[in-house]
């Protein structure tokens, strides 16, 4: 037994550590638009790239795609809110009964893959990390819905404290989520002064975190990744497509979302809804079976019978539209694409084309030296960013 434990400790001591930070809604070009000296430094020393979000380009589906390497259509969190056909419930982030129900969370998050292979993990608020997926939580995690959240500074300090732990308890994988600049991006739009201020503040915060890591004895063994889930674009009141001016209530079970909108229809009403919408300006409309393959969406049974995708900056809704930022659109729009930076012992200095965010899971498995669970990513697509 002691020999096995010693072997495990030796194997762990040979691995590098990986810290992954997600800055919600940090568009790929914010470092080009705003003054972000630390992100610029990361680009000058390591990997400068961007991520193509999975569809829909929403926060929860994409964070879980980053964690599992599966498209939302395959991992099950197909939107921030959707109808479960099995029991008629509505998955919603505001409903604890669904948000914390493991039945909605397919695939295997990276923290579980790591722990099953003997590694320690610590996760600060990453979406899905407070759900008992496959009967497991990260070794350390936080409930996002707790009344008092730990602050941004406390998250930074917590990451550094995790890396100061004795080797036998030190996590090889640390992941952390920060709500900015998405919060300001929604309120004020992607190019506003306040969104710029939020992005610059996150740049400074990441520099403080990285500087703290560099003071540790293991600094040379830490891979440091800063990425995002999606971008942001501007909307305004004139970019509204009213829903019920096109449809009849008797055709519908319900509609969830505005970018995209998943429409669940009454029996034999699919054609009626489709025909009523197909000539509508500023939207694409598909029956579930006809959604284009490049979106990797529609095989999950909880996707709507009809999916409506507005043009960039437009909203399919009857609610009041105000000027601000939105996301959820086709990942081919550059406004939806997200930032990716990486420095550390395993990364080259390279400027790499934007890549699919499902590739992050196999990348993390490679960095941690562990076997992958089933996923939609492909490490070979980004192998040239590695030494």
PDB file of N, CA and C in Angstrom, residues 332-382:
ATOM      1  N   UNK A 332     -20.270  31.606 -36.234  1.00  0.00           N
ATOM      2  CA  UNK A 332     -19.507  32.140 -37.363  1.00  0.00           C
ATOM      3  C   UNK A 332     -19.472  33.672 -37.362  1.00  0.00           C
ATOM      4  N   UNK A 333     -20.389  34.302 -36.647  1.00  0.00           N
ATOM      5  CA  UNK A 333     -20.284  35.756 -36.462  1.00  0.00           C
ATOM      6  C   UNK A 333     -19.078  36.037 -35.562  1.00  0.00           C
ATOM      7  N   UNK A 334     -18.183  36.904 -36.005  1.00  0.00           N
ATOM      8  CA  UNK A 334     -16.989  37.168 -35.205  1.00  0.00           C
ATOM      9  C   UNK A 334     -17.342  37.782 -33.852  1.00  0.00           C
ATOM     10  N   UNK A 335     -18.452  38.512 -33.773  1.00  0.00           N
ATOM     11  CA  UNK A 335     -18.850  39.099 -32.492  1.00  0.00           C
ATOM     12  C   UNK A 335     -19.129  38.043 -31.426  1.00  0.00           C
ATOM     13  N   UNK A 336     -19.432  36.823 -31.832  1.00  0.00           N
ATOM     14  CA  UNK A 336     -19.736  35.758 -30.875  1.00  0.00           C
ATOM     15  C   UNK A 336     -18.492  35.017 -30.407  1.00  0.00           C
ATOM     16  N   UNK A 337     -17.377  35.233 -31.043  1.00  0.00           N
ATOM     17  CA  UNK A 337     -16.189  34.446 -30.723  1.00  0.00           C
ATOM     18  C   UNK A 337     -15.484  34.975 -29.481  1.00  0.00           C
ATOM     19  N   UNK A 338     -14.771  34.090 -28.803  1.00  0.00           N
ATOM     20  CA  UNK A 338     -14.278  34.346 -27.456  1.00  0.00           C
ATOM     21  C   UNK A 338     -12.759  34.370 -27.412  1.00  0.00           C
ATOM     22  N   UNK A 339     -12.227  34.951 -26.370  1.00  0.00           N
ATOM     23  CA  UNK A 339     -10.782  35.068 -26.200  1.00  0.00           C
ATOM     24  C   UNK A 339     -10.158  33.751 -25.730  1.00  0.00           C
ATOM     25  N   UNK A 340      -8.907  33.515 -26.141  1.00  0.00           N
ATOM     26  CA  UNK A 340      -8.105  32.415 -25.612  1.00  0.00           C
ATOM     27  C   UNK A 340      -6.658  32.878 -25.525  1.00  0.00           C
ATOM     28  N   UNK A 341      -6.079  32.755 -24.323  1.00  0.00           N
ATOM     29  CA  UNK A 341      -4.668  33.023 -24.090  1.00  0.00           C
ATOM     30  C   UNK A 341      -4.112  31.890 -23.219  1.00  0.00           C
ATOM     31  N   UNK A 342      -2.863  31.527 -23.439  1.00  0.00           N
ATOM     32  CA  UNK A 342      -2.240  30.482 -22.624  1.00  0.00           C
ATOM     33  C   UNK A 342      -0.736  30.687 -22.567  1.00  0.00           C
ATOM     34  N   UNK A 343      -0.181  30.577 -21.371  1.00  0.00           N
ATOM     35  CA  UNK A 343       1.267  30.593 -21.174  1.00  0.00           C
ATOM     36  C   UNK A 343       1.629  29.484 -20.201  1.00  0.00           C
ATOM     37  N   UNK A 344       2.862  29.032 -20.287  1.00  0.00           N
ATOM     38  CA  UNK A 344       3.306  28.016 -19.354  1.00  0.00           C
ATOM     39  C   UNK A 344       4.275  27.047 -19.990  1.00  0.00           C
ATOM     40  N   UNK A 345       4.735  26.081 -19.216  1.00  0.00           N
ATOM     41  CA  UNK A 345       5.801  25.188 -19.684  1.00  0.00           C
ATOM     42  C   UNK A 345       5.426  24.307 -20.858  1.00  0.00           C
ATOM     43  N   UNK A 346       4.133  24.098 -21.087  1.00  0.00           N
ATOM     44  CA  UNK A 346       3.717  23.209 -22.177  1.00  0.00           C
ATOM     45  C   UNK A 346       3.282  23.949 -23.436  1.00  0.00           C
ATOM     46  N   UNK A 347       3.300  25.282 -23.399  1.00  0.00           N
ATOM     47  CA  UNK A 347       2.790  26.045 -24.531  1.00  0.00           C
ATOM     48  C   UNK A 347       3.905  26.737 -25.316  1.00  0.00           C
ATOM     49  N   UNK A 348       3.734  26.758 -26.633  1.00  0.00           N
ATOM     50  CA  UNK A 348       4.612  27.526 -27.507  1.00  0.00           C
ATOM     51  C   UNK A 348       4.222  28.999 -27.486  1.00  0.00           C
ATOM     52  N   UNK A 349       5.070  29.814 -28.096  1.00  0.00           N
ATOM     53  CA  UNK A 349       4.693  31.174 -28.455  1.00  0.00           C
ATOM     54  C   UNK A 349       4.179  31.114 -29.879  1.00  0.00           C
ATOM     55  N   UNK A 350       2.871  31.300 -30.052  1.00  0.00           N
ATOM     56  CA  UNK A 350       2.270  31.120 -31.368  1.00  0.00           C
ATOM     57  C   UNK A 350       0.952  31.895 -31.452  1.00  0.00           C
ATOM     58  N   UNK A 351       0.677  32.425 -32.619  1.00  0.00           N
ATOM     59  CA  UNK A 351      -0.637  32.991 -32.905  1.00  0.00           C
ATOM     60  C   UNK A 351      -1.393  31.963 -33.719  1.00  0.00           C
ATOM     61  N   UNK A 352      -2.487  31.470 -33.171  1.00  0.00           N
ATOM     62  CA  UNK A 352      -3.193  30.334 -33.759  1.00  0.00           C
ATOM     63  C   UNK A 352      -4.588  30.765 -34.200  1.00  0.00           C
ATOM     64  N   UNK A 353      -5.080  30.246 -35.331  1.00  0.00           N
ATOM     65  CA  UNK A 353      -6.461  30.558 -35.733  1.00  0.00           C
ATOM     66  C   UNK A 353      -7.458  30.155 -34.647  1.00  0.00           C
ATOM     67  N   UNK A 354      -8.589  30.816 -34.643  1.00  0.00           N
ATOM     68  CA  UNK A 354      -9.635  30.475 -33.680  1.00  0.00           C
ATOM     69  C   UNK A 354     -10.032  29.011 -33.848  1.00  0.00           C
ATOM     70  N   UNK A 355     -10.330  28.354 -32.735  1.00  0.00           N
ATOM     71  CA  UNK A 355     -10.643  26.924 -32.790  1.00  0.00           C
ATOM     72  C   UNK A 355     -11.887  26.594 -31.964  1.00  0.00           C
ATOM     73  N   UNK A 356     -12.449  25.420 -32.241  1.00  0.00           N
ATOM     74  CA  UNK A 356     -13.674  24.964 -31.581  1.00  0.00           C
ATOM     75  C   UNK A 356     -13.441  24.823 -30.069  1.00  0.00           C
ATOM     76  N   UNK A 357     -14.392  25.315 -29.298  1.00  0.00           N
ATOM     77  CA  UNK A 357     -14.163  25.260 -27.852  1.00  0.00           C
ATOM     78  C   UNK A 357     -14.266  23.849 -27.273  1.00  0.00           C
ATOM     79  N   UNK A 358     -14.826  22.896 -28.015  1.00  0.00           N
ATOM     80  CA  UNK A 358     -14.830  21.517 -27.521  1.00  0.00           C
ATOM     81  C   UNK A 358     -13.428  20.914 -27.516  1.00  0.00           C
ATOM     82  N   UNK A 359     -12.468  21.588 -28.156  1.00  0.00           N
ATOM     83  CA  UNK A 359     -11.085  21.108 -28.122  1.00  0.00           C
ATOM     84  C   UNK A 359     -10.390  21.406 -26.791  1.00  0.00           C
ATOM     85  N   UNK A 360     -11.001  22.235 -25.967  1.00  0.00           N
ATOM     86  CA  UNK A 360     -10.366  22.569 -24.690  1.00  0.00           C
ATOM     87  C   UNK A 360     -10.310  21.345 -23.778  1.00  0.00           C
ATOM     88  N   UNK A 361     -11.339  20.525 -23.780  1.00  0.00           N
ATOM     89  CA  UNK A 361     -11.333  19.331 -22.922  1.00  0.00           C
ATOM     90  C   UNK A 361     -10.175  18.386 -23.259  1.00  0.00           C
ATOM     91  N   UNK A 362      -9.996  17.966 -24.519  1.00  0.00           N
ATOM     92  CA  UNK A 362      -8.830  17.111 -24.784  1.00  0.00           C
ATOM     93  C   UNK A 362      -7.502  17.814 -24.531  1.00  0.00           C
ATOM     94  N   UNK A 363      -7.456  19.137 -24.716  1.00  0.00           N
ATOM     95  CA  UNK A 363      -6.248  19.882 -24.381  1.00  0.00           C
ATOM     96  C   UNK A 363      -5.925  19.747 -22.894  1.00  0.00           C
ATOM     97  N   UNK A 364      -6.930  19.920 -22.040  1.00  0.00           N
ATOM     98  CA  UNK A 364      -6.707  19.807 -20.604  1.00  0.00           C
ATOM     99  C   UNK A 364      -6.300  18.389 -20.218  1.00  0.00           C
ATOM    100  N   UNK A 365      -6.917  17.403 -20.839  1.00  0.00           N
ATOM    101  CA  UNK A 365      -6.523  16.019 -20.567  1.00  0.00           C
ATOM    102  C   UNK A 365      -5.051  15.798 -20.910  1.00  0.00           C
ATOM    103  N   UNK A 366      -4.609  16.363 -22.031  1.00  0.00           N
ATOM    104  CA  UNK A 366      -3.204  16.242 -22.424  1.00  0.00           C
ATOM    105  C   UNK A 366      -2.291  16.918 -21.399  1.00  0.00           C
ATOM    106  N   UNK A 367      -2.645  18.124 -20.992  1.00  0.00           N
ATOM    107  CA  UNK A 367      -1.815  18.850 -20.032  1.00  0.00           C
ATOM    108  C   UNK A 367      -1.723  18.114 -18.700  1.00  0.00           C
ATOM    109  N   UNK A 368      -2.806  17.439 -18.319  1.00  0.00           N
ATOM    110  CA  UNK A 368      -2.847  16.742 -17.036  1.00  0.00           C
ATOM    111  C   UNK A 368      -2.305  15.315 -17.134  1.00  0.00           C
ATOM    112  N   UNK A 369      -2.063  14.848 -18.353  1.00  0.00           N
ATOM    113  CA  UNK A 369      -1.549  13.504 -18.531  1.00  0.00           C
ATOM    114  C   UNK A 369      -2.553  12.422 -18.204  1.00  0.00           C
ATOM    115  N   UNK A 370      -3.826  12.650 -18.568  1.00  0.00           N
ATOM    116  CA  UNK A 370      -4.880  11.692 -18.258  1.00  0.00           C
ATOM    117  C   UNK A 370      -5.611  11.286 -19.538  1.00  0.00           C
ATOM    118  N   UNK A 371      -6.282  10.144 -19.473  1.00  0.00           N
ATOM    119  CA  UNK A 371      -7.047   9.637 -20.613  1.00  0.00           C
ATOM    120  C   UNK A 371      -8.362  10.396 -20.731  1.00  0.00           C
ATOM    121  N   UNK A 372      -8.775  10.647 -21.966  1.00  0.00           N
ATOM    122  CA  UNK A 372     -10.006  11.373 -22.225  1.00  0.00           C
ATOM    123  C   UNK A 372     -11.227  10.472 -22.084  1.00  0.00           C
ATOM    124  N   UNK A 373     -12.329  11.064 -21.635  1.00  0.00           N
ATOM    125  CA  UNK A 373     -13.631  10.453 -21.793  1.00  0.00           C
ATOM    126  C   UNK A 373     -14.149  10.806 -23.193  1.00  0.00           C
ATOM    127  N   UNK A 374     -15.230  10.200 -23.605  1.00  0.00           N
ATOM    128  CA  UNK A 374     -15.796  10.460 -24.935  1.00  0.00           C
ATOM    129  C   UNK A 374     -16.115  11.946 -25.088  1.00  0.00           C
ATOM    130  N   UNK A 375     -15.689  12.539 -26.214  1.00  0.00           N
ATOM    131  CA  UNK A 375     -15.948  13.958 -26.434  1.00  0.00           C
ATOM    132  C   UNK A 375     -15.955  14.266 -27.923  1.00  0.00           C
ATOM    133  N   UNK A 376     -16.338  15.494 -28.265  1.00  0.00           N
ATOM    134  CA  UNK A 376     -16.426  15.939 -29.659  1.00  0.00           C
ATOM    135  C   UNK A 376     -15.200  16.723 -30.105  1.00  0.00           C
ATOM    136  N   UNK A 377     -14.220  16.870 -29.231  1.00  0.00           N
ATOM    137  CA  UNK A 377     -13.031  17.632 -29.568  1.00  0.00           C
ATOM    138  C   UNK A 377     -11.991  16.809 -30.290  1.00  0.00           C
ATOM    139  N   UNK A 378     -10.903  17.488 -30.687  1.00  0.00           N
ATOM    140  CA  UNK A 378      -9.805  16.816 -31.383  1.00  0.00           C
ATOM    141  C   UNK A 378      -8.513  17.569 -31.077  1.00  0.00           C
ATOM    142  N   UNK A 379      -7.658  16.970 -30.272  1.00  0.00           N
ATOM    143  CA  UNK A 379      -6.412  17.620 -29.901  1.00  0.00           C
ATOM    144  C   UNK A 379      -5.538  17.915 -31.115  1.00  0.00           C
ATOM    145  N   UNK A 380      -5.600  17.071 -32.126  1.00  0.00           N
ATOM    146  CA  UNK A 380      -4.747  17.272 -33.306  1.00  0.00           C
ATOM    147  C   UNK A 380      -5.022  18.614 -33.979  1.00  0.00           C
ATOM    148  N   UNK A 381      -6.227  19.149 -33.829  1.00  0.00           N
ATOM    149  CA  UNK A 381      -6.558  20.433 -34.452  1.00  0.00           C
ATOM    150  C   UNK A 381      -5.757  21.589 -33.844  1.00  0.00           C
ATOM    151  N   UNK A 382      -5.281  21.398 -32.617  1.00  0.00           N
ATOM    152  CA  UNK A 382      -4.555  22.476 -31.945  1.00  0.00           C
ATOM    153  C   UNK A 382      -3.218  22.012 -31.377  1.00  0.00           C
TER     154      UNK A 382
END
